[in-house]
Coordinates of C-alpha atoms in Angstrom, one line a residue:
Chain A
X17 CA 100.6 107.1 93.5
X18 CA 97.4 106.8 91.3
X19 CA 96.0 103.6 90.7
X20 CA 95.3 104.5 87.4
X21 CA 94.2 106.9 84.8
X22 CA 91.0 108.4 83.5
X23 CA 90.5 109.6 79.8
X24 CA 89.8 111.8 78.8
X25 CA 91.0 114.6 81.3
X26 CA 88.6 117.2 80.1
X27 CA 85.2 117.1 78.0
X28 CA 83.2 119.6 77.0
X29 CA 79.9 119.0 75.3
X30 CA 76.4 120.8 75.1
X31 CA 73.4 120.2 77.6
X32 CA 71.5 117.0 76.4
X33 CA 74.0 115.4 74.8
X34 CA 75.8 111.9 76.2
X35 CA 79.0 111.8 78.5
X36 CA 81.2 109.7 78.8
X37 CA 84.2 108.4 80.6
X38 CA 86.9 106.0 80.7
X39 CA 88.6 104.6 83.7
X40 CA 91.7 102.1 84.1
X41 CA 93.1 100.5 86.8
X42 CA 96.0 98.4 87.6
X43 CA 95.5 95.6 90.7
X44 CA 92.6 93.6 91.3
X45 CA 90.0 94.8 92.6
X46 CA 86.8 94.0 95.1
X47 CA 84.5 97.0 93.8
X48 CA 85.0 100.6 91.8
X49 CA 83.2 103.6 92.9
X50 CA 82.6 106.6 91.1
X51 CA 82.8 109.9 92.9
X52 CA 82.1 113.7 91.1
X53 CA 83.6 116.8 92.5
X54 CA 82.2 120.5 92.0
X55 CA 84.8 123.0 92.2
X56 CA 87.6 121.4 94.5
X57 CA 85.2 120.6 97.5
X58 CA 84.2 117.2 99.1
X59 CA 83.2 114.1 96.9
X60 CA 80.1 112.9 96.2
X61 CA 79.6 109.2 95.7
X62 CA 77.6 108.6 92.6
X63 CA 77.7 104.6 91.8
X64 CA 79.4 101.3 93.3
X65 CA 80.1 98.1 91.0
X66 CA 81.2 95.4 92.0
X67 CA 84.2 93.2 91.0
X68 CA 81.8 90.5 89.8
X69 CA 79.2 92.6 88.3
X70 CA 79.4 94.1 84.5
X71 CA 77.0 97.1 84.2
X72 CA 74.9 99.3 86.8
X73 CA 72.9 102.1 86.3
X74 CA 71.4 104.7 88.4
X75 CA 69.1 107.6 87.5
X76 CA 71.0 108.7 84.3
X77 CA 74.0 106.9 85.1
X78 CA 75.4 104.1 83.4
X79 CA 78.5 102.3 84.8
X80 CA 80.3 99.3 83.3
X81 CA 83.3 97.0 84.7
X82 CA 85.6 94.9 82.5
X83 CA 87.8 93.1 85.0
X84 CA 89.7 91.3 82.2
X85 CA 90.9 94.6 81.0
X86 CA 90.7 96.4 83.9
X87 CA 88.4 99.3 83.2
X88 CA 85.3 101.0 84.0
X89 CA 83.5 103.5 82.0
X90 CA 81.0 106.3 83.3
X91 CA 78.2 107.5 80.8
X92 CA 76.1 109.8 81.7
X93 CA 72.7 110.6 79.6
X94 CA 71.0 114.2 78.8
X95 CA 73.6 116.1 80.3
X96 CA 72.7 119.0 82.2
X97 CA 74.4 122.5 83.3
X98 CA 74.5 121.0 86.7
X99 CA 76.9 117.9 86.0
X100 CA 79.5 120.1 85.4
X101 CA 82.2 118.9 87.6
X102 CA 85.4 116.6 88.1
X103 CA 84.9 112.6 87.8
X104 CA 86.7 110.0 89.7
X105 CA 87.0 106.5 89.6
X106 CA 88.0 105.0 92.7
X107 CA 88.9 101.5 93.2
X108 CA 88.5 99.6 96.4
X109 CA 91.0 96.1 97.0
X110 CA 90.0 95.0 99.8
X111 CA 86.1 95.7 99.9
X112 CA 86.3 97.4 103.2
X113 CA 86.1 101.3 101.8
X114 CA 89.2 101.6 102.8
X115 CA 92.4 102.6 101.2
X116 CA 90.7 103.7 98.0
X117 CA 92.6 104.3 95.2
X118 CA 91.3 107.3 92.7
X119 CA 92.0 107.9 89.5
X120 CA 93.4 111.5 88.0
X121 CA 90.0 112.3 87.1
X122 CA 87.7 113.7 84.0
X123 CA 87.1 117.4 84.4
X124 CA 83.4 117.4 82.6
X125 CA 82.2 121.1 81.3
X126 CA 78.4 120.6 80.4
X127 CA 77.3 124.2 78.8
X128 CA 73.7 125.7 77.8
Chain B
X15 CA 71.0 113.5 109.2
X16 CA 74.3 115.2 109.2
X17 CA 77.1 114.2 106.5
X18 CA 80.8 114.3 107.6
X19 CA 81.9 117.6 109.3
X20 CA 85.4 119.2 108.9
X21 CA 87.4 121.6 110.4
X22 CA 88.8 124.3 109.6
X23 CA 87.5 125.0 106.0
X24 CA 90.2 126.9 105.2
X25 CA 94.0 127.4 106.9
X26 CA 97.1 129.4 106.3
X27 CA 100.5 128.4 108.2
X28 CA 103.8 128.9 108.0
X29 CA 106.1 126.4 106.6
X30 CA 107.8 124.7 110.0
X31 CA 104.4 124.8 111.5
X32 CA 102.3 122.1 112.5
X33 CA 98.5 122.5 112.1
X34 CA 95.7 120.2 113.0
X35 CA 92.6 119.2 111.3
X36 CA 89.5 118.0 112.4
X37 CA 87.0 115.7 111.4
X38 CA 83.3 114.3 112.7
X39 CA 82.2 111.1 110.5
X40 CA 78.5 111.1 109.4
X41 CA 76.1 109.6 112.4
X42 CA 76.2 106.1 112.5
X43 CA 79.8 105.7 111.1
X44 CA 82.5 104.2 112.6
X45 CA 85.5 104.3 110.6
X46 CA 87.3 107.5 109.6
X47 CA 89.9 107.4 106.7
X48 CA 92.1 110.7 106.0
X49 CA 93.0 111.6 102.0
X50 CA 95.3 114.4 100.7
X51 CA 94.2 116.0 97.4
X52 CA 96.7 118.2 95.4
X53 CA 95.4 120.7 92.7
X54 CA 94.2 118.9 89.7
X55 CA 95.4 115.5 91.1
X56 CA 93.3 112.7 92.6
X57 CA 92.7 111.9 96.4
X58 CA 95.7 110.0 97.6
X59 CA 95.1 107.9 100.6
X60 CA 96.3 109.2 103.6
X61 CA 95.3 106.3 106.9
X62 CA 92.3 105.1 108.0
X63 CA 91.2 104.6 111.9
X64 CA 88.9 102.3 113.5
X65 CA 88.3 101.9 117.1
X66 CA 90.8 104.5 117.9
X67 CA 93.6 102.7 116.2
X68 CA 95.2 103.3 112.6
X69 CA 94.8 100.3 111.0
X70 CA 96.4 101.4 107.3
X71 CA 98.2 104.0 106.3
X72 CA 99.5 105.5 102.5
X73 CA 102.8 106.2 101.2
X74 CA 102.9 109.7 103.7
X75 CA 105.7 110.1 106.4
X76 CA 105.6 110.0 109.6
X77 CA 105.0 114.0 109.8
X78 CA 101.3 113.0 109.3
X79 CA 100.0 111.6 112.3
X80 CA 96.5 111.3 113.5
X81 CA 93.9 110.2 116.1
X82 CA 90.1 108.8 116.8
X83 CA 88.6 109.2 120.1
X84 CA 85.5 107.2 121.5
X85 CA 83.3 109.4 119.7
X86 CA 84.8 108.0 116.4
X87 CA 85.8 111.7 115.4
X88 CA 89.1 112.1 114.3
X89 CA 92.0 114.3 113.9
X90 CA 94.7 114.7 111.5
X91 CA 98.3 116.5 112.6
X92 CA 100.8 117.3 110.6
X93 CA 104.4 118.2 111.5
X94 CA 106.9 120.4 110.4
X95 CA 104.7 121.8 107.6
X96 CA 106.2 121.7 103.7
X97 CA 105.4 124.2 101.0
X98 CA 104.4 120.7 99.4
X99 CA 101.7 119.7 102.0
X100 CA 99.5 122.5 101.0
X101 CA 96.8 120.6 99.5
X102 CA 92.9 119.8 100.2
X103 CA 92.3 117.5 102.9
X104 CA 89.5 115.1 102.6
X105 CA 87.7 113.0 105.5
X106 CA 85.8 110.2 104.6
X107 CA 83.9 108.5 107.5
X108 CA 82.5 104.7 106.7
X109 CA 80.5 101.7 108.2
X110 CA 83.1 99.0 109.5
X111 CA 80.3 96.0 109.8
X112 CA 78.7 96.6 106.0
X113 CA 81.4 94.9 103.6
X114 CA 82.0 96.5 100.2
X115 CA 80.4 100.1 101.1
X116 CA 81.5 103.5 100.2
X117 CA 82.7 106.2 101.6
X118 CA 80.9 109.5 102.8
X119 CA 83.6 112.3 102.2
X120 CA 83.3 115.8 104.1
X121 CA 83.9 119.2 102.3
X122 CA 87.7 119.4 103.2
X123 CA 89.6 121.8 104.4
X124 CA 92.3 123.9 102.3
X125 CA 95.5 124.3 103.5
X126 CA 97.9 126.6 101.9
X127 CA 101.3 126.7 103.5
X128 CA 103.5 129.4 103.1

C-alpha cells in the first residue's frame, strides 16, 4: 500500500512560472526523498530531508518537512519544458534507503 | 561511472510463466532493493538484499523470489506469472555503510503478461 498521498495529481502550468507540490505521509519517519520520473522509466533522486530538518533547497528546488503534520512540499522555481514529468515523495523509516515508501505522485505538465 | 543496469528492458510472457529479471547496482554499491510499479501508481517495495541475503521484504507473495551473488548483482524471479504482475520493475542499488542515503534506481524493465 502507499504510504501516502500527493496533491495535486496533475498540474499544468506555463514555462517560468512556480511549481508546486504537496506530499503526506502517515508513520514516522527518518528522512523523505523526492524522486521525478520522465515517461514511466527509472527514478531520479532530486532532494533528501531529513526528519529533523525543515527546508532544503537545491538548484531550483525548494523542499520543506512538517513532521508535526506529516508533510512535505516540493516547489520548484522558473519551470522549464524539461521538468515535465511525474513527482514522488518517498519516505524512508528506518534511514537505511531501504523499504521506501512512495507516494501516488504529481504528474507535472510544464508547456512553452 | 555507470548507474544501475537492468535487464531485460522490456518482456512479454505468458500468464503461468515464470520470467527473470536482472539487475547490476551502480559501482560501489552494495545493497540492491527490488520495487514493482503499476501504471499510474507509485513504486511499491518489493525486498531488499545485502550480502546475498534478503533482509526485508513488502507485502508480495512468495511467487516473487530473488537472489544477490558475490558480485552484489541481483536477480528477481517470479513464479507462476498473473495478468496482475505486469507492471514496471524498478532496481534500486544503495550504500549499506552511509546511514540515511538514497537510492540509485535503474531504468526498469516492462513486463506485460499476457
Amino acid at each position: 500500500s502507499q504510504q501516502g498521498e500527493e496533491d495535486p495529481q496533475a498540474l499544468s502550468i506555463q514555462e517560468g512560472e512556480n511549481a508546486t507540490m504537496n506530499c503526506s505521509y502517515k508513520t514516522s519517519i527518518n528522512n523523505l526523498q523526492w524522486y521525478r520520473q520522465n515517461s514511466g522509466r527509472g527514478l531520479v533522486h532530486l532532494i533528501l530531508i531529513r526528519s529533523n530538518e525543515r527546508e532544503k533547497h537545491s538548484g531550483r528546488l525548494r523542499v520543506t518537512l512538517d513532521t508535526s503534520k506529516k508533510s512535505s512540499s516540493l516547489l520548484i522555481t522558473a519551470s522549464r519544458a524539461a521538468d515535465t514529468a511525474s513527482y514522488f515523495c518517498a519516505t524512508d523509516a528506518q534511514g537505511t534507503a531501504s523499504k521506501l515508501t512512495f507516494g501516488t505522485g504529481t504528474r507535472l505538465q510544464v508547456t512553452l | 561511472d555507470a548507474g544501475v543496469t537492468q535487464s531485460p528492458t522490456h518482456l512479454i510472457k505468458t500468464r503461468g510463466q515464470q520470467v527473470t529479471l536482472r539487475c547490476s547496482p551502480k559501482s560501489g554499491h552494495d545493497t540492491v532493493s527490488w520495487y514493482q510499479q503499476a501504471l499510474g501508481q507509485g513504486p511499491q517495495f518489493i525486498f531488499q538484499y545485502y550480502e546475498e541475503e534478503e533482509r526485508q521484504r513488502g507485502n508480495f507473495p512468495d511467487r516473487f523470489s530473488g537472489h544477490q551473488f558475490p558480485n552484489y548483482s541481483s536477480e528477481l524471479n517470479v513464479n507462476a506469472l498473473l495478468l496482475g504482475d505486469s507492471a514496471l520493475y524498478l532496481c534500486a542499488s544503495s550504500l549499506a555503510a552511509v546511514f540515511g542515503r538514497s537510492n540509485t534506481f535503474g531504468s526498469g524493465t516492462r513486463l506485460t503478461v499476457v
